[in-house]
XYZ file of C-alpha atoms in Angstrom:
726
model
C 13.242 11.383 -30.602
C 11.641 10.649 -27.250
C 9.833 7.448 -26.383
C 7.480 8.167 -23.475
C 6.496 5.401 -21.121
C 5.438 6.200 -17.589
C 4.871 3.285 -15.373
C 5.106 1.147 -12.448
C 7.472 -0.539 -10.201
C 9.827 -3.366 -10.696
C 10.889 -6.043 -8.317
C 13.368 -5.329 -5.615
C 16.921 -6.120 -6.542
C 18.922 -8.254 -4.186
C 22.338 -6.662 -3.812
C 25.272 -9.090 -3.568
C 26.698 -9.636 -0.119
C 29.871 -7.774 -1.132
C 28.871 -5.179 -3.725
C 31.388 -4.497 -6.444
C 30.338 -0.850 -6.708
C 29.156 1.725 -4.190
C 28.333 5.341 -5.038
C 27.268 8.509 -3.239
C 23.656 7.328 -2.767
C 24.670 4.808 -0.128
C 23.712 7.062 2.803
C 20.269 8.036 1.438
C 16.988 6.802 2.948
C 14.851 6.696 -0.203
C 14.291 3.093 -1.380
C 14.485 4.345 -4.964
C 17.868 5.987 -4.446
C 19.186 3.030 -2.471
C 18.205 0.747 -5.349
C 20.905 2.567 -7.369
C 23.511 2.811 -4.602
C 25.523 -0.128 -5.970
C 25.329 0.805 -9.645
C 28.646 1.334 -11.428
C 27.248 4.763 -12.354
C 28.742 7.233 -9.869
C 25.411 8.683 -8.787
C 25.147 11.706 -6.514
C 22.030 12.864 -4.674
C 20.615 16.287 -5.574
C 22.793 18.791 -3.739
C 25.743 21.141 -3.663
C 28.412 18.429 -3.793
C 27.273 17.326 -7.242
C 26.688 20.884 -8.465
C 30.167 21.954 -7.371
C 31.754 18.990 -9.162
C 29.911 19.885 -12.382
C 31.018 23.519 -12.191
C 34.610 22.633 -11.292
C 34.974 20.110 -14.116
C 32.719 22.021 -16.548
C 30.705 18.870 -17.235
C 27.003 18.635 -18.048
C 24.774 17.013 -15.462
C 22.907 13.814 -16.284
C 19.775 14.113 -14.104
C 17.686 10.954 -13.780
C 14.359 11.222 -11.944
C 12.046 8.359 -11.022
C 10.360 6.615 -8.136
C 10.430 3.215 -6.505
C 7.278 1.789 -8.050
C 8.072 2.999 -11.589
C 8.353 -0.077 -13.796
C 10.405 1.472 -16.597
C 12.692 3.183 -14.084
C 13.610 -0.266 -12.856
C 14.015 -1.533 -16.391
C 16.600 1.197 -17.018
C 18.301 0.365 -13.728
C 18.709 -3.259 -14.794
C 19.485 -2.671 -18.474
C 21.672 0.431 -18.398
C 22.703 1.708 -14.987
C 23.976 -1.730 -13.931
C 25.993 -2.007 -17.153
C 29.690 -1.123 -16.535
C 30.241 -0.099 -20.165
C 27.359 2.388 -20.135
C 28.342 3.545 -16.652
C 31.855 4.307 -17.897
C 30.458 6.745 -20.477
C 28.319 8.476 -17.844
C 31.176 8.743 -15.358
C 33.645 10.046 -17.934
C 31.515 12.745 -19.532
C 28.874 13.722 -16.977
C 28.059 14.308 -13.344
C 25.216 11.891 -12.596
C 22.421 12.872 -10.185
C 19.528 10.659 -9.049
C 16.295 12.140 -7.678
C 13.291 10.434 -6.117
C 10.390 12.497 -7.469
C 8.240 11.592 -4.480
C 10.793 13.106 -2.110
C 11.509 16.113 -4.307
C 8.387 17.015 -6.293
C 9.795 20.527 -6.668
C 12.821 19.344 -8.645
C 10.667 16.950 -10.639
C 8.167 19.696 -11.460
C 10.777 22.030 -12.949
C 12.236 19.464 -15.337
C 8.935 17.832 -16.215
C 7.817 21.201 -17.506
C 10.944 21.398 -19.658
C 10.354 17.925 -21.051
C 6.699 18.604 -21.834
C 7.566 21.868 -23.568
C 10.372 20.432 -25.697
C 9.076 16.948 -26.542
C 5.296 17.227 -26.196
C 5.182 14.475 -23.584
C 6.710 13.442 -20.316
C 6.860 10.562 -17.904
C 9.193 8.526 -15.765
C 11.979 7.641 -15.882
C 12.835 11.221 -16.757
C 16.387 11.733 -18.001
C 17.434 15.340 -18.554
C 20.791 16.903 -19.387
C 21.629 20.138 -17.553
C 24.325 22.765 -17.694
C 26.445 23.030 -14.519
C 24.111 25.836 -13.365
C 21.162 23.386 -13.599
C 19.549 24.731 -16.777
C 18.104 21.942 -18.996
C 18.976 21.612 -22.681
C 17.987 18.061 -23.728
C 15.971 15.193 -22.307
C 13.783 12.161 -22.709
C 12.160 9.359 -20.784
C 13.018 5.688 -21.330
C 16.138 4.968 -23.388
C 16.995 1.313 -24.155
C 20.545 -0.021 -23.614
C 21.169 -0.077 -27.373
C 19.627 1.499 -30.467
C 16.276 -0.024 -31.449
C 15.303 1.042 -34.940
C 14.580 4.773 -34.792
C 14.739 4.778 -30.985
C 18.229 5.755 -29.846
C 19.855 3.766 -27.087
C 21.270 5.419 -23.993
C 24.925 4.989 -25.093
C 24.198 6.821 -28.353
C 22.375 9.604 -26.521
C 25.208 10.013 -24.013
C 27.897 10.120 -26.695
C 25.964 12.577 -28.869
C 25.258 14.929 -25.963
C 28.894 14.788 -24.796
C 30.118 15.547 -28.324
C 27.667 18.427 -28.685
C 28.790 19.829 -25.317
C 32.367 19.972 -26.582
C 31.503 21.168 -30.082
C 28.681 23.648 -29.421
C 29.314 24.570 -25.811
C 28.408 28.264 -26.022
C 25.368 27.583 -28.196
C 24.053 25.044 -25.684
C 24.516 27.507 -22.822
C 22.638 30.185 -24.747
C 19.793 27.828 -25.660
C 19.485 26.606 -22.073
C 19.397 30.203 -20.833
C 16.633 31.153 -23.254
C 14.569 28.044 -22.536
C 14.804 28.604 -18.806
C 13.616 32.197 -19.117
C 10.675 31.162 -21.285
C 9.637 28.340 -18.970
C 9.951 30.488 -15.859
C 7.517 32.968 -17.392
C 4.827 30.278 -17.195
C 5.206 29.623 -13.496
C 1.463 29.363 -12.970
C -1.375 31.793 -12.589
C -3.312 34.299 -14.686
C -5.233 36.590 -12.356
C -8.874 37.179 -13.276
C -12.330 37.030 -11.778
C -13.788 33.587 -12.399
C -16.849 33.685 -14.634
C -19.841 31.747 -13.228
C -20.188 30.094 -16.636
C -16.938 28.227 -15.913
C -18.917 25.782 -13.754
C -21.033 24.736 -16.728
C -18.028 24.818 -19.046
C -16.072 22.417 -16.826
C -18.960 19.934 -16.950
C -19.403 20.368 -20.725
C -15.728 19.775 -21.449
C -15.714 16.640 -19.294
C -18.873 15.534 -21.091
C -17.206 15.884 -24.493
C -14.303 13.671 -23.364
C -16.507 11.110 -21.613
C -16.451 7.462 -22.687
C -20.164 6.666 -22.515
C -19.525 2.968 -23.213
C -16.788 2.183 -20.722
C -16.862 5.094 -18.301
C -13.960 7.418 -17.665
C -12.493 10.025 -19.966
C -10.487 9.712 -23.156
C -8.881 6.558 -24.462
C -6.130 4.237 -23.337
C -4.297 4.447 -21.053
C -7.180 5.401 -18.796
C -6.650 7.045 -15.418
C -9.201 7.261 -12.604
C -8.683 11.007 -11.858
C -10.891 11.227 -8.756
C -10.772 15.049 -8.758
C -12.962 15.052 -11.887
C -15.448 12.589 -10.404
C -15.689 14.665 -7.235
C -16.440 17.780 -9.268
C -19.158 16.019 -11.248
C -20.857 14.878 -8.046
C -20.737 18.415 -6.684
C -21.985 19.889 -9.946
C -24.870 17.429 -10.113
C -26.053 18.739 -6.748
C -25.649 22.393 -7.651
C -27.273 22.233 -11.050
C -29.686 19.340 -10.437
C -27.790 17.736 -13.311
C -28.490 14.011 -13.403
C -26.180 13.517 -16.371
C -23.167 14.758 -14.403
C -23.962 12.315 -11.609
C -24.514 9.464 -14.061
C -21.090 10.098 -15.612
C -19.423 9.877 -12.210
C -21.351 6.811 -11.069
C -20.892 4.963 -14.355
C -17.139 5.541 -14.128
C -17.015 4.380 -10.515
C -19.048 1.280 -11.413
C -16.812 0.450 -14.374
C -13.613 0.848 -12.360
C -14.963 -1.312 -9.530
C -15.842 -4.101 -11.977
C -12.554 -3.923 -13.851
C -9.159 -5.459 -13.330
C -7.826 -2.117 -12.146
C -9.735 -2.908 -8.954
C -8.041 -5.787 -7.142
C -10.937 -8.254 -7.060
C -9.313 -10.416 -4.403
C -7.403 -8.125 -2.061
C -9.169 -4.800 -2.498
C -7.780 -1.425 -3.450
C -6.922 -0.039 -6.856
C -3.977 -0.272 -9.204
C -2.588 2.901 -10.725
C -4.358 2.999 -14.106
C -5.697 0.840 -16.924
C -3.735 0.169 -20.098
C -6.944 -0.316 -22.089
C -10.270 1.523 -22.405
C -12.321 -1.030 -20.444
C -10.410 -0.832 -17.128
C -9.414 -4.485 -17.585
C -5.601 -4.715 -17.602
C -3.884 -2.342 -15.177
C -0.430 -1.129 -14.527
C -0.227 -2.984 -11.268
C 1.364 -0.654 -8.730
C -0.804 0.586 -5.886
C -0.278 4.167 -4.741
C -1.426 5.508 -1.374
C -2.816 8.706 -2.892
C -5.036 6.691 -5.253
C -6.455 4.597 -2.414
C -7.254 7.711 -0.366
C -8.967 9.625 -3.159
C -10.902 6.685 -4.565
C -12.092 5.573 -1.130
C -13.608 9.041 -0.674
C -15.129 9.100 -4.168
C -16.929 5.795 -3.532
C -17.935 7.019 -0.073
C -19.542 10.119 -1.562
C -21.303 7.973 -4.158
C -22.706 5.928 -1.279
C -23.912 9.073 0.503
C -25.715 10.137 -2.665
C -27.235 6.790 -3.676
C -27.119 4.605 -0.537
C -26.160 1.689 -2.770
C -24.203 -0.796 -0.664
C -21.762 -1.603 -3.469
C -20.140 1.824 -3.133
C -19.727 1.411 0.620
C -18.236 -2.041 0.055
C -15.643 -0.630 -2.349
C -14.664 2.064 0.144
C -14.282 -0.617 2.810
C -12.213 -2.986 0.713
C -9.917 -0.127 -0.303
C -9.327 1.118 3.247
C -9.042 -2.410 4.614
C -6.358 -3.166 2.024
C -4.409 -0.078 3.110
C -4.705 -0.944 6.799
C -3.585 -4.495 6.091
C -0.711 -3.933 3.679
C 0.455 -0.303 3.772
C 0.520 0.597 7.465
C 3.807 1.267 9.239
C 4.486 0.075 12.794
C 4.289 3.690 13.988
C 0.815 4.104 12.477
C 1.654 6.089 9.364
C 1.117 4.748 5.869
C 3.624 3.673 3.250
C 3.790 5.239 -0.189
C 3.210 2.381 -2.610
C 3.296 -1.284 -3.548
C 5.397 -2.271 -6.525
C 3.896 -3.511 -9.764
C 6.521 -6.189 -10.276
C 7.203 -9.100 -7.984
C 9.301 -12.254 -8.164
C 7.834 -14.897 -10.419
C 6.358 -17.845 -8.472
C 9.008 -20.543 -8.346
C 11.686 -18.230 -9.771
C 12.803 -15.555 -7.320
C 15.609 -14.465 -9.646
C 13.192 -12.965 -12.164
C 10.428 -10.459 -11.690
C 7.345 -9.776 -13.743
C 4.776 -7.023 -13.784
C 1.557 -8.241 -12.209
C 3.064 -11.616 -11.306
C 1.511 -11.449 -7.839
C -1.987 -10.757 -9.193
C -2.567 -12.811 -12.362
C -3.804 -16.401 -12.705
C -3.731 -19.197 -15.214
C -6.935 -21.162 -15.727
C -5.115 -24.278 -14.518
C -4.200 -22.589 -11.223
C -7.818 -21.583 -10.640
C -9.079 -25.077 -11.377
C -6.487 -26.684 -9.115
C -7.567 -24.504 -6.193
C -11.335 -24.579 -6.683
C -11.906 -27.972 -8.228
C -14.181 -28.958 -11.070
C -17.384 -28.124 -9.197
C -16.751 -24.466 -8.371
C -14.374 -23.457 -11.151
C -16.915 -22.946 -13.985
C -18.966 -20.382 -12.036
C -15.868 -18.536 -10.837
C -14.494 -18.359 -14.394
C -17.859 -17.156 -15.698
C -18.049 -14.440 -13.064
C -14.430 -13.218 -13.242
C -13.658 -13.597 -16.948
C -11.099 -16.413 -16.708
C -10.179 -17.927 -20.098
C -8.204 -21.127 -20.779
C -5.702 -19.193 -22.924
C -5.653 -16.104 -20.710
C -7.528 -12.831 -21.071
C -4.612 -10.396 -21.547
C -4.110 -9.355 -25.146
C -0.719 -8.565 -26.686
C -1.107 -4.747 -26.759
C -1.486 -4.740 -22.970
C 1.389 -7.189 -22.434
C 4.308 -5.123 -23.710
C 7.007 -7.394 -22.318
C 5.184 -10.660 -23.055
C 5.284 -11.884 -19.456
C 1.511 -12.331 -19.003
C 0.918 -14.701 -21.896
C -1.716 -17.278 -20.930
C -2.584 -15.448 -17.699
C -5.813 -13.858 -16.501
C -6.503 -10.552 -14.799
C -9.618 -11.080 -12.705
C -12.484 -8.690 -13.406
C -16.246 -8.806 -12.953
C -17.282 -9.985 -16.389
C -20.745 -10.835 -15.083
C -22.732 -10.066 -11.969
C -23.510 -12.566 -9.234
C -27.150 -12.593 -10.370
C -26.169 -13.326 -13.977
C -23.866 -16.109 -12.811
C -26.583 -17.592 -10.616
C -29.080 -17.487 -13.463
C -26.675 -19.112 -15.912
C -25.897 -21.961 -13.510
C -29.522 -22.210 -12.330
C -28.660 -21.476 -8.700
C -30.258 -19.139 -6.182
C -28.573 -15.735 -5.977
C -27.748 -16.072 -2.287
C -26.225 -19.522 -2.648
C -24.166 -18.442 -5.656
C -22.984 -15.343 -3.814
C -21.829 -17.445 -0.878
C -20.018 -19.877 -3.164
C -18.231 -17.125 -5.096
C -17.205 -15.360 -1.895
C -15.819 -18.624 -0.508
C -13.885 -19.191 -3.741
C -12.614 -15.616 -3.778
C -11.217 -15.992 -0.264
C -9.600 -19.279 -1.226
C -7.730 -17.662 -4.124
C -6.756 -14.726 -1.919
C -5.324 -17.116 0.656
C -3.316 -18.885 -2.021
C -2.098 -15.554 -3.410
C -0.685 -14.510 -0.051
C 1.730 -17.441 -0.319
C 3.298 -15.970 -3.454
C 6.335 -13.680 -3.279
C 4.864 -10.299 -2.399
C 5.461 -7.072 -4.305
C 8.087 -4.863 -2.665
C 6.766 -1.934 -0.650
C 8.061 1.625 -0.810
C 8.235 2.250 2.925
C 8.564 6.026 2.762
C 5.895 7.769 4.832
C 4.961 10.888 2.841
C 3.179 13.582 4.857
C 0.924 14.795 2.024
C -0.363 11.338 1.165
C -0.943 10.476 4.805
C -3.032 13.635 5.068
C -5.162 12.361 2.189
C -5.657 9.000 3.852
C -6.493 10.573 7.202
C -9.334 12.375 5.408
C -10.624 9.154 3.873
C -10.411 7.200 7.125
C -11.972 9.952 9.231
C -14.970 10.553 6.991
C -15.507 6.850 6.324
C -15.482 6.086 10.045
C -18.674 8.074 10.530
C -20.503 7.271 7.301
C -19.786 3.527 7.560
C -19.924 3.290 11.380
C -16.388 1.902 11.578
C -14.647 3.099 14.767
C -11.416 1.356 13.761
C -11.086 3.746 10.812
C -11.247 6.712 13.185
C -8.678 5.085 15.461
C -6.376 4.530 12.477
C -6.794 8.146 11.362
C -5.995 9.443 14.838
C -2.940 7.216 15.131
C -1.652 8.337 11.729
C -2.107 11.997 12.678
C -0.268 11.387 15.951
C 2.540 9.671 14.049
C 2.942 12.691 11.758
C 2.849 15.011 14.771
C 5.493 12.957 16.593
C 7.897 12.181 13.759
C 7.364 14.772 11.015
C 6.398 17.956 12.871
C 8.410 20.373 14.985
C 6.478 22.122 17.734
C 9.330 24.614 18.054
C 9.208 25.808 14.429
C 5.669 24.751 13.509
C 7.040 23.130 10.361
C 6.503 19.777 8.715
C 8.963 17.404 7.131
C 7.905 15.550 4.004
C 9.360 12.070 4.409
C 9.937 9.634 7.268
C 11.850 6.389 6.887
C 14.213 4.280 8.977
C 13.659 6.407 12.058
C 14.452 9.776 10.521
C 12.409 12.592 9.001
C 14.046 14.512 6.163
C 13.221 16.969 3.366
C 11.374 20.145 4.328
C 7.654 19.907 3.713
C 6.182 21.321 0.512
C 2.871 23.089 0.011
C 1.205 19.741 -0.709
C 2.313 18.417 2.681
C 0.793 21.352 4.537
C -2.398 21.592 2.485
C -3.201 17.885 2.607
C -2.427 17.640 6.316
C -4.656 20.632 7.054
C -7.436 18.960 5.079
C -6.900 15.686 6.924
C -6.987 17.403 10.306
C -10.158 19.349 9.486
C -11.823 16.085 8.490
C -10.474 14.402 11.610
C -11.955 17.152 13.757
C -15.366 16.795 12.101
C -15.255 13.030 12.663
C -13.972 13.065 16.243
C -15.011 16.543 17.515
C -11.616 16.668 19.231
C -10.423 20.285 19.116
C -6.815 19.121 19.253
C -6.989 18.410 15.532
C -8.735 21.651 14.595
C -6.209 23.682 16.575
C -3.290 21.926 14.913
C -4.870 22.500 11.493
C -5.094 26.223 12.228
C -1.459 26.343 13.331
C -0.326 24.522 10.192
C -2.377 26.907 8.053
C -0.527 29.875 9.590
C 2.807 28.221 8.893
C 1.732 27.485 5.339
C 0.735 31.117 4.857
C 4.098 32.346 6.117
C 6.228 29.909 4.109
C 4.484 29.627 0.764
C 2.261 32.682 0.154
C 2.842 34.642 -3.022
C 2.055 38.024 -1.525
C 2.273 39.825 -4.863
C -0.020 37.765 -7.062
C -1.892 35.544 -4.635
C -2.132 31.795 -4.156
C 0.840 29.761 -2.941
C 4.193 28.720 -4.287
C 4.438 24.944 -4.204
C 7.937 24.857 -2.748
C 9.725 26.540 0.110
C 10.481 30.039 -1.096
C 14.176 30.102 -0.120
C 15.388 27.087 -2.162
C 18.321 28.608 -4.061
C 18.836 25.637 -6.385
C 15.475 25.793 -8.164
C 15.350 27.679 -11.456
C 11.902 29.099 -10.691
C 9.108 28.875 -8.146
C 5.871 27.324 -9.314
C 2.298 27.961 -8.320
C 1.067 24.518 -9.286
C -2.405 24.550 -10.805
C -3.183 21.317 -12.661
C -5.426 18.830 -10.849
C -4.188 15.474 -12.092
C -3.506 12.204 -10.296
C -3.417 14.339 -7.158
C -5.252 17.605 -6.648
C -3.110 20.693 -6.967
C -2.055 21.831 -3.486
C -3.419 25.278 -4.357
C -6.837 23.710 -4.965
C -6.687 21.878 -1.645
C -5.545 25.064 0.092
C -8.430 27.103 -1.337
C -10.989 24.603 -0.033
C -9.262 24.425 3.351
C -9.395 28.197 3.714
C -13.125 28.257 2.973
C -13.730 25.589 5.618
C -11.575 27.432 8.149
C -13.575 30.577 7.434
C -16.771 28.708 8.213
C -15.354 27.107 11.359
C -13.793 30.267 12.788
C -15.517 33.241 11.097
C -12.035 34.388 10.074
C -12.568 36.688 7.099
C -8.828 36.642 6.396
C -9.124 32.961 5.494
C -11.953 33.714 3.085
C -9.950 36.527 1.501
C -6.998 34.200 0.982
C -9.293 31.628 -0.620
C -10.718 34.224 -3.002
C -7.226 35.403 -3.963
C -6.050 31.826 -4.473
C -8.955 31.027 -6.775
C -8.693 34.296 -8.711
C -4.937 33.782 -9.215
C -5.931 31.002 -11.601
C -9.062 32.749 -12.888
C -7.714 33.136 -16.407
C -7.062 29.417 -16.659
C -10.377 28.523 -15.024
C -12.234 30.662 -17.552
C -10.405 29.121 -20.520
C -9.836 25.476 -19.544
C -11.735 24.750 -16.321
C -11.558 20.976 -16.849
C -7.812 21.107 -16.111
C -8.574 22.234 -12.545
C -11.675 20.371 -11.322
C -10.587 20.544 -7.675
C -10.200 24.324 -7.936
C -13.608 24.428 -9.626
C -14.957 22.546 -6.603
C -13.493 25.286 -4.395
C -15.135 27.920 -6.595
C -18.417 26.024 -6.267
C -18.026 26.138 -2.482
C -17.225 29.851 -2.565
C -20.321 30.679 -4.619
C -22.722 28.288 -2.862
C -24.662 28.805 0.350
C -22.520 27.479 3.175
C -24.263 25.711 6.012
C -23.044 25.333 9.563
C -24.575 22.345 11.313
C -24.159 22.211 15.072
C -25.375 19.324 17.181
C -25.840 20.158 20.870
C -25.672 17.145 23.130
C -23.557 14.771 25.160
C -20.887 13.390 22.788
C -21.497 9.659 23.396
C -25.252 9.786 24.022
C -27.407 7.731 21.672
C -29.594 10.673 20.664
C -26.512 12.783 19.875
C -25.069 10.010 17.723
C -28.410 9.708 15.941
C -28.406 13.422 15.098
C -24.809 13.295 13.901
C -25.603 10.278 11.762
C -28.399 12.177 10.027
C -25.694 14.503 8.738
C -23.140 11.836 7.845
C -25.620 9.791 5.824
C -26.148 12.712 3.447
C -23.949 14.215 0.769
C -23.588 17.808 2.000
C -20.361 19.085 0.434
C -20.857 22.744 1.334
C -21.468 22.206 5.031
C -19.386 22.030 8.176
C -20.316 19.954 11.207
C -19.504 20.832 14.811
C -20.490 19.484 18.196
C -21.599 21.673 21.090
C -20.635 19.317 23.893
C -21.785 21.510 26.806
C -18.248 21.586 28.128
C -14.823 23.054 27.551
C -14.901 22.201 23.856
C -18.002 24.287 23.266
C -16.509 27.184 25.193
C -13.396 27.059 23.039
C -15.446 26.956 19.832
C -17.489 29.917 21.050
C -14.363 32.054 21.376
C -14.127 31.894 17.593
C -17.838 31.503 16.788
C -19.866 33.391 19.418
C -23.184 32.159 18.030
C -22.354 28.670 19.362
C -22.097 29.793 22.982
C -25.792 29.486 23.819
C -26.613 26.359 21.839
C -28.122 23.828 24.218
C -30.096 20.602 24.050
C -33.846 21.258 24.143
C -35.929 19.420 26.695
C -32.954 17.242 27.585
C -32.624 15.875 24.046
C -29.829 16.269 21.533
C -30.712 19.216 19.318
C -29.656 20.218 15.815
C -29.028 23.803 14.770
C -28.970 24.032 10.971
C -27.599 27.424 9.994
C -26.494 29.239 6.885
C -24.187 32.225 6.994
C -24.498 32.018 10.802
C -28.276 32.528 10.711
C -29.960 29.473 12.173
C -33.303 27.795 11.682
C -35.327 27.012 14.769
C -33.462 24.278 16.660
C -35.047 20.853 16.670
C -34.618 17.638 18.607
C -37.003 15.781 16.267
C -34.994 13.611 13.825
C -37.716 13.905 11.163
C -37.658 17.688 11.298
C -33.867 17.742 11.200
C -33.822 15.374 8.231
C -36.227 17.713 6.410
C -34.005 20.717 7.152
C -30.932 18.894 5.856
C -32.728 17.797 2.699
C -34.118 21.248 1.981
C -32.252 23.303 -0.558
C -30.371 26.192 1.061
C -31.636 29.650 0.162
C -29.463 32.598 -0.742
C -26.693 33.072 -3.254
């Protein structure tokens, strides 16, 4: 029986000054692996040394996969892997391997598929038993340190597996062989032409799963899944479907009001444990901040409601404040757990973020406290119910959420809206200041290339829409950091992870695809061809390393890794978009920016590789459906001719940035070397000039341009007009 709990991060353990145990993880850089380096379990990192030991001793491998901000991974570390008695069983009967899933998503992906197929669910910690040739035969997620009713404890599992290995050795090998063959057959992709009806079907399936009361999709736990919201916003534009837009906006509104949104410090926690977005799992992941910042930004472009812009700002400002490395890259995550105030020896999930009513009253005083409690849902006995407090550590505490609006609060307390807003903002800052004095959640200081690419996109686009030059500066610095520390000019290749001065682990498809996307967005925000040229070079490297030349699309891992049981073409758009989905959209943009038909052909092949799945279950791949929407929509090229820093040029550019134009590219004809370089790829740009000395917009589709105009009203009309054509 498998008990599946995926989760969040625990507090950082303080190793003793002279550790009693040290294992083979001691020289690793991953914070998650180093957390286990002084366990009595004799952990090895993933690699030939461990595999050779397993083959030589004919022992099964105990593979444990997790990540630094995984709460239940840390629970197992404390309960079981630090226990000498349990460690003795592991060391006697198994070869133990620890993997950080964020460093090695390829390894994680193989064994997650096994766990899903054999148990019907998966999550982290993931604990899988392998034959010495790495084929899985049994696994689960969280195991307690002792039997709990029908839930077996880790010692029982270890003893039973070891006994079965001795008793049924040949049978286990045969079963593992058969399972591996079956799983490898589903390595992703079912080639077919995508049916246009899939666009409507994707919307309809999301509609059937939509929570019309609380926003979002399905029940608890409830995940944000920005890829679905992005598709709905696109689809609403294509089909003039107000319902699709309302679903996306309602979900964004509900998340922003809920406790999943950090009401004091900004940014978003990983997911909600309930249906109302109230009580989160408290870790904060970089990839969530990047995707949600963009989703709220696009909502602002569509509606021009300031609340969406404010949420984008508070999310990016949180990242710049708390997740930025000295070199300019961005860290992976903040832990969910942190030391309890006044008791640094114990940690609790959400301890940094939750409040008792007494704490609020002590800080704000009797005059301000009632309004703050009314607005943010603070209750004397706490507002976290037992089902959301699994470990019982939040009893009597409050997760702040927007129970009522500022206007409702002002009305209830018979105060003017503006005065109440000022009071609540003052009180919010006071609580935030007090919170910063608490022990902070540990930070996973890995810089992951893929996730930095996502954030570069969010920063670059937000810099123009929100008129925030510091966001553009941060995006440029992050890109330079990746170029300096995680990229080889000699080979053209990326590394995935940077920490403690070293870059290690060859980049995966997600690292290339997300960096290409980030650089394309950075070019469109800065008009600096350095970024476009690097994006094109990375795309060529991606094509050479990851292309599946037989079936199409891309393998998600480097094709020469001999230790993987199979090579995946990842398709599912989940917490992160599938790298194949990102790659398809990148290729379509490159086609538009360079007129390179090869890029378009690759995009078509990538999309059609998953055509069978898109026709059957399009809601599982909303980001790929967005790429299909782009492929089958009229693409517009918008070129502004003018001096880059001139006021009239900035005005023309802003006309574009203030609109939601997902199937458009934006370029600047700067009358200099940059324009000449662009024209070598796109000859139609060569003769674009300002008219009558004024910045001029050329709004084109399929490289056929409307009459150029330097009149902002005319340009606005052209941008707002529906494109004609396919």
